[in-house]
Amino acid sequence: MTLAQWVSLLALNLAGAASPGPDMILIMRLATRSRTHVLAAALGIQLGVVMWTSLTVFGAAAILTAYPSVLAFVQLIGGIALIWMGRNMAMAGWRDRSTKPVDLADAALRLGSLKSAFKTGWLTNIANPKIVLFLAAIVAPLLPQSPSIGLSIAVIAALTLSAFLLFVVVAFFLSTKAVRRRVLAAGPWIDIASGVLFMVIGGSLAINGLVTMIWA
C-alpha cells in the first residue's frame, strides 16, 4: 500500500469512528462521569473493532455481505442487544433523577466496576454489525488481492489504534473535573438520553434485520 492509501484509510476510519453512533454515545456518556470507566469502555470497544476488522481483512466478513440473510440475523440480534442496553441505561437514569450524585466520586461509583464498563464497551461495538459494511467499503478497495500476513496485521493495528486514540482524546476532553462538575446534576438525564438513543438505533437495526430476513 502507498502512503496516500494509508492516509485515505486512516482518514476514512477516523471519520467513521467520530460519526454519531452507539460507540461515541457510550464514550461521551461515561466521560462525563468517570475517566477510568470511559477508558475501560474504550478498550472494550477496541476489542470489538479488532474482531470486526480481522474478519474484514482476512475475508470472513465477505460471508455477511454475500449472504444478506446472515447479516440480517446478526443485525436483528445486535439490535435487540442495543435495545436491552438502552433500556438499562434509561431506567438507571430514571431511578437516579430524584437522588442525583452528590459528588464526582458518587457519580463514578454508580457506574459499577471497570470490568462492567469494559464489557459494555465490547458489547456495544459487537452489537452493531454495520461496521462490517463500513470496513469492507474502505478496506477492500485499498488492499491487494492477496495481502501478506504482515500487511493484514498492520491494517488491523492501524485501524484499531487510530480509532482508540480518537476515543481517548474525546474521553480526556470530556472527563476533566471542570466538565464533570458542570454536568454532575445532569447525569441521570444524560443516562436517559443515551438510553433512548441506544433503543432508537437498536430498534432501527432490529427492524431492518427482520424485514430483510422476511423478504430475503
Coordinates of N, CA and C in Angstrom, one line a residue:
M1 N 0.8 -1.2 0.0 CA 0.0 0.0 0.0 C 0.9 1.3 0.0
T2 N 0.4 2.3 -0.7 CA 1.2 3.5 -0.8 C 0.9 4.4 0.4
L3 N 1.7 5.5 0.6 CA 1.4 6.4 1.7 C 0.0 7.0 1.5
A4 N -0.3 7.4 0.3 CA -1.6 8.0 0.0 C -2.8 7.1 0.4
Q5 N -2.6 5.8 0.1 CA -3.6 4.8 0.5 C -3.8 4.7 2.0
W6 N -2.6 4.7 2.7 CA -2.7 4.6 4.2 C -3.4 5.9 4.8
V7 N -3.0 7.0 4.2 CA -3.7 8.3 4.7 C -5.2 8.2 4.5
S8 N -5.6 7.8 3.3 CA -7.0 7.6 3.0 C -7.7 6.7 3.9
L9 N -7.1 5.5 4.2 CA -7.6 4.5 5.0 C -7.8 5.1 6.4
L10 N -6.8 5.7 7.0 CA -6.9 6.2 8.4 C -7.9 7.4 8.4
A11 N -7.9 8.3 7.4 CA -8.9 9.4 7.4 C -10.3 8.9 7.4
L12 N -10.6 7.9 6.6 CA -12.0 7.4 6.5 C -12.3 6.7 7.8
N13 N -11.4 5.9 8.4 CA -11.6 5.2 9.6 C -12.0 6.2 10.7
L14 N -11.2 7.3 10.8 CA -11.4 8.3 11.9 C -12.8 9.0 11.7
A15 N -13.1 9.2 10.4 CA -14.4 9.9 10.1 C -15.6 8.9 10.6
G16 N -15.4 7.6 10.3 CA -16.4 6.7 10.7 C -16.5 6.6 12.2
A17 N -15.4 6.5 12.9 CA -15.3 6.4 14.4 C -15.9 7.7 15.0
A18 N -15.8 8.8 14.4 CA -16.2 10.1 15.0 C -17.7 10.3 14.7
S19 N -18.3 9.6 13.8 CA -19.7 9.8 13.5 C -20.6 9.4 14.6
P20 N -21.8 10.0 14.8 CA -22.7 9.6 15.9 C -23.1 8.2 15.8
G21 N -22.9 7.4 16.8 CA -23.3 6.0 16.8 C -23.2 5.5 18.2
P22 N -23.5 4.2 18.5 CA -23.5 3.7 19.8 C -22.2 3.8 20.5
D23 N -21.1 3.6 19.8 CA -19.7 3.7 20.4 C -19.5 5.1 21.0
M24 N -19.7 6.1 20.1 CA -19.4 7.5 20.5 C -20.4 8.0 21.6
I25 N -21.6 7.5 21.5 CA -22.6 7.9 22.5 C -22.2 7.4 23.9
L26 N -21.7 6.1 23.9 CA -21.2 5.5 25.2 C -20.0 6.2 25.7
I27 N -19.1 6.6 24.8 CA -17.9 7.3 25.3 C -18.2 8.6 25.9
M28 N -19.1 9.4 25.2 CA -19.5 10.7 25.7 C -20.3 10.6 27.1
R29 N -21.1 9.6 27.2 CA -21.9 9.4 28.4 C -21.0 9.1 29.6
L30 N -20.1 8.1 29.4 CA -19.2 7.7 30.5 C -18.1 8.8 30.8
A31 N -17.7 9.5 29.8 CA -16.6 10.5 30.0 C -17.1 11.6 31.0
T32 N -18.4 11.9 31.0 CA -18.9 12.9 31.9 C -19.1 12.5 33.3
R33 N -18.8 11.2 33.5 CA -19.0 10.6 34.9 C -17.7 10.1 35.5
S34 N -16.8 9.5 34.7 CA -15.6 8.9 35.2 C -14.5 8.7 34.1
R35 N -13.3 9.2 34.3 CA -12.3 9.0 33.3 C -11.9 7.5 33.2
T36 N -11.7 6.8 34.3 CA -11.3 5.4 34.3 C -12.3 4.5 33.7
H37 N -13.6 4.8 33.9 CA -14.6 4.0 33.3 C -14.7 4.2 31.8
V38 N -14.5 5.4 31.4 CA -14.6 5.6 29.9 C -13.4 5.0 29.2
L39 N -12.3 5.0 29.8 CA -11.1 4.4 29.2 C -11.3 2.9 29.2
A40 N -11.9 2.3 30.2 CA -12.2 0.8 30.2 C -13.1 0.5 29.1
A41 N -14.2 1.3 28.9 CA -15.1 1.1 27.9 C -14.5 1.2 26.5
A42 N -13.6 2.2 26.4 CA -12.9 2.4 25.1 C -12.1 1.2 24.7
L43 N -11.4 0.5 25.7 CA -10.7 -0.7 25.5 C -11.6 -1.8 25.0
G44 N -12.8 -1.9 25.7 CA -13.8 -2.9 25.3 C -14.2 -2.7 23.8
I45 N -14.5 -1.4 23.5 CA -14.9 -1.1 22.1 C -13.8 -1.6 21.1
Q46 N -12.6 -1.3 21.5 CA -11.5 -1.7 20.6 C -11.3 -3.2 20.4
L47 N -11.7 -3.9 21.4 CA -11.6 -5.4 21.3 C -12.6 -5.8 20.2
G48 N -13.8 -5.1 20.2 CA -14.8 -5.4 19.2 C -14.3 -5.0 17.8
V49 N -13.6 -3.8 17.8 CA -13.0 -3.3 16.5 C -12.0 -4.3 15.9
V50 N -11.2 -4.8 16.8 CA -10.2 -5.8 16.4 C -10.9 -7.0 15.8
M51 N -11.9 -7.5 16.4 CA -12.7 -8.7 15.9 C -13.3 -8.4 14.5
W52 N -14.0 -7.3 14.4 CA -14.6 -6.9 13.1 C -13.6 -6.7 12.0
T53 N -12.5 -6.0 12.4 CA -11.5 -5.6 11.4 C -10.8 -6.9 10.9
S54 N -10.5 -7.8 11.9 CA -9.9 -9.1 11.5 C -10.7 -9.9 10.5
L55 N -12.0 -9.9 10.8 CA -12.9 -10.6 9.9 C -12.9 -10.0 8.5
T56 N -12.9 -8.7 8.5 CA -12.9 -8.0 7.2 C -11.6 -8.2 6.4
V57 N -10.5 -8.0 7.1 CA -9.2 -8.1 6.4 C -8.9 -9.5 5.9
F58 N -9.3 -10.5 6.7 CA -9.0 -11.9 6.4 C -10.1 -12.5 5.5
G59 N -11.1 -11.7 5.1 CA -12.1 -12.1 4.2 C -13.3 -12.8 4.7
A60 N -13.4 -13.1 6.0 CA -14.5 -13.8 6.6 C -15.8 -12.9 6.6
A61 N -15.6 -11.6 6.6 CA -16.7 -10.7 6.6 C -17.5 -10.8 5.3
A62 N -16.8 -11.3 4.3 CA -17.5 -11.4 2.9 C -18.7 -12.3 3.0
I63 N -18.7 -13.2 4.0 CA -19.9 -14.1 4.1 C -21.1 -13.3 4.5
L64 N -20.9 -12.3 5.4 CA -22.0 -11.4 5.8 C -22.6 -10.6 4.7
T65 N -21.6 -10.1 3.8 CA -22.1 -9.2 2.7 C -22.6 -10.0 1.5
A66 N -22.1 -11.3 1.4 CA -22.6 -12.1 0.3 C -23.9 -12.7 0.6
Y67 N -24.2 -13.0 1.8 CA -25.5 -13.6 2.2 C -26.3 -12.6 3.1
P68 N -27.2 -11.8 2.5 CA -27.9 -10.8 3.2 C -28.7 -11.4 4.4
S69 N -29.2 -12.6 4.3 CA -30.0 -13.2 5.4 C -29.1 -13.4 6.7
V70 N -27.8 -13.7 6.5 CA -26.9 -13.9 7.6 C -26.7 -12.6 8.3
L71 N -26.4 -11.5 7.5 CA -26.2 -10.2 8.0 C -27.4 -9.7 8.7
A72 N -28.6 -10.0 8.1 CA -29.8 -9.5 8.7 C -30.1 -10.2 10.1
F73 N -29.7 -11.5 10.2 CA -29.9 -12.1 11.5 C -29.0 -11.5 12.5
V74 N -27.7 -11.2 12.1 CA -26.8 -10.5 13.0 C -27.3 -9.1 13.4
Q75 N -27.9 -8.4 12.5 CA -28.5 -7.1 12.8 C -29.6 -7.2 13.8
L76 N -30.4 -8.2 13.6 CA -31.6 -8.4 14.5 C -31.1 -8.7 15.9
I77 N -30.2 -9.6 16.1 CA -29.6 -9.9 17.4 C -28.9 -8.7 18.0
G78 N -28.1 -8.0 17.2 CA -27.4 -6.8 17.7 C -28.4 -5.7 18.1
G79 N -29.4 -5.5 17.3 CA -30.4 -4.5 17.6 C -31.1 -4.8 18.9
I80 N -31.4 -6.0 19.1 CA -32.1 -6.4 20.4 C -31.1 -6.1 21.6
A81 N -29.8 -6.4 21.4 CA -28.9 -6.2 22.4 C -28.8 -4.7 22.8
L82 N -28.8 -3.9 21.7 CA -28.7 -2.4 21.9 C -29.9 -1.9 22.6
I83 N -31.1 -2.4 22.2 CA -32.3 -2.0 22.9 C -32.3 -2.4 24.4
W84 N -31.8 -3.6 24.7 CA -31.7 -4.0 26.1 C -30.7 -3.1 26.9
M85 N -29.6 -2.8 26.3 CA -28.6 -1.9 27.0 C -29.2 -0.5 27.1
G86 N -29.9 0.0 26.1 CA -30.5 1.3 26.2 C -31.6 1.3 27.3
R87 N -32.4 0.3 27.4 CA -33.4 0.2 28.4 C -32.7 0.3 29.8
N88 N -31.7 -0.4 30.0 CA -31.0 -0.4 31.3 C -30.4 1.0 31.6
M89 N -29.8 1.6 30.6 CA -29.3 3.0 30.8 C -30.4 3.9 31.2
A90 N -31.5 3.9 30.4 CA -32.6 4.8 30.7 C -33.3 4.6 32.0
M91 N -33.4 3.3 32.4 CA -34.1 3.0 33.7 C -33.2 3.5 34.9
A92 N -31.8 3.3 34.7 CA -30.9 3.7 35.7 C -31.0 5.2 35.9
G93 N -31.0 6.0 34.8 CA -31.2 7.4 34.9 C -32.5 7.8 35.5
W94 N -33.5 7.1 35.2 CA -34.9 7.5 35.7 C -34.9 7.2 37.2
R95 N -34.2 6.2 37.7 CA -34.2 5.9 39.1 C -33.3 7.0 39.9
D96 N -32.3 7.4 39.2 CA -31.4 8.4 39.8 C -31.8 9.8 39.7
R97 N -32.9 10.1 39.0 CA -33.2 11.5 38.8 C -33.6 12.2 40.1
S98 N -34.1 11.5 41.1 CA -34.5 12.1 42.3 C -33.4 12.0 43.4
T99 N -32.4 11.2 43.1 CA -31.2 11.1 44.0 C -30.0 11.3 43.2
K100 N -29.7 12.5 42.7 CA -28.6 12.9 41.9 C -27.3 12.7 42.6
P101 N -26.2 12.3 41.9 CA -24.9 12.2 42.6 C -24.5 13.4 43.4
V102 N -24.0 13.1 44.5 CA -23.6 14.3 45.4 C -22.2 14.8 45.1
D103 N -21.4 14.0 44.5 CA -20.0 14.5 44.0 C -19.5 13.6 42.9
L104 N -18.3 13.9 42.4 CA -17.8 13.1 41.3 C -17.5 11.6 41.7
A105 N -17.1 11.4 42.9 CA -16.8 10.0 43.3 C -18.1 9.2 43.3
D106 N -19.2 9.8 43.8 CA -20.5 9.2 43.8 C -21.0 8.9 42.4
A107 N -20.8 9.8 41.5 CA -21.2 9.6 40.1 C -20.4 8.4 39.4
A108 N -19.1 8.3 39.7 CA -18.3 7.2 39.2 C -18.7 5.9 39.8
L109 N -19.0 5.9 41.1 CA -19.4 4.7 41.8 C -20.7 4.1 41.3
R110 N -21.6 4.9 40.8 CA -22.9 4.4 40.3 C -22.7 3.7 38.9
L111 N -21.6 3.9 38.3 CA -21.3 3.2 37.0 C -21.0 1.7 37.1
G112 N -20.7 1.3 38.4 CA -20.3 -0.1 38.6 C -18.8 -0.3 38.4
S113 N -18.4 -1.5 38.1 CA -17.0 -1.8 38.1 C -16.4 -1.5 36.7
L114 N -15.0 -1.4 36.7 CA -14.3 -1.2 35.4 C -14.5 -2.4 34.5
K115 N -14.6 -3.5 35.0 CA -14.9 -4.7 34.2 C -16.2 -4.6 33.5
S116 N -17.2 -4.1 34.3 CA -18.5 -3.9 33.7 C -18.5 -2.9 32.5
A117 N -17.7 -1.8 32.7 CA -17.6 -0.8 31.7 C -16.9 -1.4 30.5
F118 N -15.9 -2.2 30.7 CA -15.2 -2.9 29.5 C -16.1 -3.8 28.8
K119 N -16.9 -4.6 29.5 CA -17.9 -5.5 28.8 C -18.9 -4.7 28.0
T120 N -19.4 -3.6 28.6 CA -20.4 -2.7 28.0 C -19.8 -2.2 26.7
G121 N -18.6 -1.7 26.7 CA -17.9 -1.2 25.5 C -17.8 -2.2 24.4
W122 N -17.4 -3.4 24.8 CA -17.3 -4.5 23.9 C -18.6 -4.9 23.2
L123 N -19.6 -5.1 24.1 CA -21.0 -5.5 23.6 C -21.6 -4.4 22.7
T124 N -21.3 -3.1 23.1 CA -21.9 -2.0 22.3 C -21.3 -2.1 20.9
N125 N -20.0 -2.3 20.7 CA -19.4 -2.4 19.4 C -19.8 -3.6 18.7
I126 N -19.8 -4.8 19.3 CA -20.0 -6.0 18.7 C -21.5 -6.2 18.3
A127 N -22.4 -5.4 18.9 CA -23.8 -5.5 18.6 C -24.2 -4.7 17.4
N128 N -23.2 -3.9 16.8 CA -23.6 -3.1 15.6 C -22.8 -3.6 14.4
P129 N -23.4 -4.6 13.7 CA -22.7 -5.2 12.5 C -22.5 -4.3 11.3
K130 N -23.1 -3.1 11.4 CA -22.9 -2.1 10.3 C -21.4 -1.8 10.1
I131 N -20.6 -2.0 11.1 CA -19.2 -1.7 11.0 C -18.6 -2.6 9.9
V132 N -19.1 -3.8 9.7 CA -18.6 -4.7 8.7 C -18.7 -4.1 7.3
L133 N -19.9 -3.5 7.1 CA -20.2 -2.9 5.7 C -19.3 -1.7 5.5
F134 N -19.1 -0.9 6.6 CA -18.2 0.3 6.5 C -16.8 -0.2 6.2
L135 N -16.3 -1.1 7.0 CA -14.9 -1.6 6.9 C -14.7 -2.2 5.5
A136 N -15.6 -3.0 5.1 CA -15.5 -3.6 3.8 C -15.4 -2.6 2.7
A137 N -16.1 -1.5 2.8 CA -16.1 -0.4 1.8 C -14.8 0.3 1.8
I138 N -14.1 0.5 2.9 CA -12.9 1.3 2.9 C -11.6 0.4 2.8
V139 N -11.7 -0.8 3.3 CA -10.5 -1.7 3.3 C -10.4 -2.4 2.0
A140 N -11.4 -3.0 1.5 CA -11.3 -3.9 0.3 C -10.7 -3.2 -0.9
P141 N -11.1 -1.9 -1.2 CA -10.6 -1.3 -2.4 C -9.1 -1.0 -2.3
L142 N -8.6 -0.9 -1.1 CA -7.2 -0.5 -0.9 C -6.2 -1.7 -0.7
L143 N -6.7 -2.8 -0.2 CA -5.9 -4.0 -0.1 C -5.6 -4.7 -1.4
P144 N -4.4 -5.2 -1.6 CA -4.1 -6.0 -2.7 C -5.0 -7.3 -2.7
Q145 N -5.1 -8.0 -3.8 CA -6.0 -9.2 -3.8 C -5.6 -10.2 -2.8
S146 N -4.3 -10.5 -2.6 CA -3.8 -11.4 -1.7 C -2.8 -10.8 -0.8
P147 N -3.3 -10.0 0.2 CA -2.4 -9.3 1.1 C -1.6 -10.3 2.0
S148 N -0.3 -9.9 2.3 CA 0.5 -10.7 3.2 C 0.0 -10.6 4.6
I149 N 0.4 -11.6 5.4 CA 0.0 -11.6 6.8 C 0.5 -10.3 7.5
G150 N 1.7 -9.9 7.2 CA 2.3 -8.7 7.8 C 1.4 -7.4 7.5
L151 N 1.0 -7.3 6.2 CA 0.2 -6.2 5.8 C -1.2 -6.2 6.5
S152 N -1.7 -7.4 6.5 CA -3.1 -7.6 7.1 C -3.0 -7.2 8.6
I153 N -2.0 -7.6 9.3 CA -1.8 -7.2 10.7 C -1.6 -5.7 10.9
A154 N -0.8 -5.2 10.0 CA -0.6 -3.7 10.0 C -1.9 -2.9 9.8
V155 N -2.7 -3.4 8.9 CA -4.0 -2.7 8.7 C -4.9 -2.8 9.9
I156 N -5.0 -4.0 10.5 CA -5.8 -4.2 11.7 C -5.3 -3.3 12.8
A157 N -4.0 -3.2 13.0 CA -3.4 -2.4 14.1 C -3.7 -0.9 13.8
A158 N -3.5 -0.5 12.6 CA -3.7 0.9 12.2 C -5.1 1.4 12.5
L159 N -6.1 0.6 12.0 CA -7.5 0.9 12.2 C -7.9 0.9 13.7
T160 N -7.4 -0.1 14.4 CA -7.7 -0.2 15.8 C -7.1 1.0 16.6
L161 N -5.8 1.2 16.4 CA -5.2 2.2 17.2 C -5.6 3.7 16.9
S162 N -5.9 3.9 15.6 CA -6.4 5.3 15.3 C -7.7 5.6 15.9
A163 N -8.7 4.6 15.9 CA -10.0 4.8 16.5 C -9.8 4.9 18.0
F164 N -8.9 4.1 18.6 CA -8.7 4.2 20.0 C -8.2 5.5 20.5
L165 N -7.2 6.1 19.7 CA -6.7 7.4 20.0 C -7.7 8.5 19.9
L166 N -8.6 8.4 19.0 CA -9.7 9.3 18.9 C -10.6 9.3 20.1
F167 N -11.0 8.1 20.5 CA -11.8 7.9 21.7 C -11.1 8.5 23.0
V168 N -9.8 8.2 23.0 CA -9.0 8.7 24.2 C -9.0 10.2 24.2
V169 N -8.9 10.9 23.1 CA -8.9 12.3 23.0 C -10.2 12.9 23.5
V170 N -11.3 12.3 23.0 CA -12.7 12.7 23.4 C -12.9 12.4 24.9
A171 N -12.4 11.3 25.3 CA -12.6 10.9 26.7 C -11.9 11.9 27.7
F172 N -10.6 12.2 27.3 CA -9.9 13.1 28.2 C -10.4 14.5 28.2
F173 N -11.0 15.0 27.0 CA -11.5 16.3 27.0 C -12.8 16.4 27.8
L174 N -13.7 15.4 27.7 CA -15.0 15.4 28.4 C -14.9 15.0 29.9
S175 N -13.8 14.3 30.2 CA -13.7 13.8 31.6 C -12.8 14.7 32.5
T176 N -12.5 15.9 32.1 CA -11.8 16.8 33.0 C -12.8 17.1 34.2
K177 N -12.2 17.4 35.3 CA -13.0 17.7 36.5 C -14.0 18.9 36.3
A178 N -13.5 19.9 35.6 CA -14.3 21.1 35.3 C -15.6 20.7 34.5
V179 N -15.4 19.9 33.5 CA -16.6 19.4 32.7 C -17.5 18.5 33.5
R180 N -16.9 17.6 34.3 CA -17.7 16.7 35.0 C -18.5 17.4 36.1
R181 N -17.9 18.4 36.8 CA -18.6 19.1 37.8 C -19.8 19.9 37.2
R182 N -19.6 20.4 36.0 CA -20.7 21.2 35.4 C -21.9 20.3 35.0
V183 N -21.7 19.1 34.6 CA -22.8 18.2 34.2 C -23.2 17.2 35.2
L184 N -22.6 17.4 36.5 CA -22.9 16.4 37.5 C -24.4 16.2 37.8
A185 N -25.1 17.3 37.9 CA -26.5 17.2 38.2 C -27.3 16.7 37.1
A186 N -26.8 16.8 35.8 CA -27.5 16.3 34.7 C -27.2 14.9 34.4
G187 N -26.4 14.2 35.2 CA -26.0 12.8 35.0 C -27.2 11.9 34.7
P188 N -28.3 11.9 35.5 CA -29.4 11.0 35.2 C -30.1 11.3 33.9
W189 N -30.2 12.5 33.5 CA -30.8 12.9 32.2 C -29.9 12.5 31.0
I190 N -28.6 12.5 31.2 CA -27.7 12.1 30.2 C -27.8 10.6 30.0
D191 N -28.0 9.8 31.1 CA -28.3 8.4 31.0 C -29.5 8.1 30.3
I192 N -30.6 8.9 30.6 CA -31.9 8.7 30.0 C -31.8 8.9 28.5
A193 N -31.1 10.1 28.1 CA -31.0 10.4 26.7 C -30.2 9.4 25.9
S194 N -29.1 8.9 26.6 CA -28.2 7.9 25.9 C -29.0 6.6 25.8
G195 N -29.8 6.3 26.8 CA -30.6 5.0 26.7 C -31.6 5.1 25.5
V196 N -32.2 6.2 25.4 CA -33.2 6.4 24.3 C -32.6 6.3 23.0
L197 N -31.4 6.9 22.8 CA -30.7 6.8 21.5 C -30.2 5.4 21.2
F198 N -29.8 4.7 22.3 CA -29.4 3.3 22.1 C -30.6 2.5 21.6
M199 N -31.8 2.7 22.2 CA -33.0 2.0 21.8 C -33.5 2.3 20.4
V200 N -33.3 3.6 20.0 CA -33.7 4.0 18.7 C -32.8 3.4 17.6
I201 N -31.5 3.4 17.9 CA -30.5 2.8 17.0 C -30.7 1.3 16.9
G202 N -30.9 0.7 18.1 CA -31.2 -0.8 18.2 C -32.4 -1.2 17.5
G203 N -33.5 -0.4 17.7 CA -34.8 -0.6 17.0 C -34.6 -0.6 15.5
S204 N -33.9 0.4 15.0 CA -33.7 0.5 13.6 C -32.9 -0.7 13.0
L205 N -31.9 -1.1 13.8 CA -31.1 -2.3 13.3 C -32.0 -3.5 13.3
A206 N -32.8 -3.7 14.4 CA -33.6 -4.9 14.5 C -34.7 -5.0 13.5
I207 N -35.3 -3.8 13.2 CA -36.4 -3.8 12.2 C -35.8 -4.0 10.8
N208 N -34.7 -3.4 10.5 CA -34.0 -3.6 9.2 C -33.6 -5.1 9.0
G209 N -33.1 -5.7 10.1 CA -32.7 -7.1 10.0 C -33.9 -8.0 9.8
L210 N -35.0 -7.7 10.6 CA -36.2 -8.5 10.5 C -36.8 -8.4 9.1
V211 N -36.9 -7.2 8.6 CA -37.5 -7.0 7.2 C -36.7 -7.7 6.2
T212 N -35.4 -7.6 6.3 CA -34.5 -8.3 5.3 C -34.7 -9.8 5.4
M213 N -34.8 -10.4 6.6 CA -35.0 -11.8 6.7 C -36.3 -12.3 6.1
I214 N -37.3 -11.5 6.3 CA -38.6 -11.8 5.8 C -38.7 -11.8 4.2
W215 N -38.0 -10.8 3.7 CA -38.1 -10.6 2.2 C -36.9 -11.2 1.5
A216 N -35.9 -11.7 2.2 CA -34.7 -12.3 1.5 C -35.1 -13.5 0.8

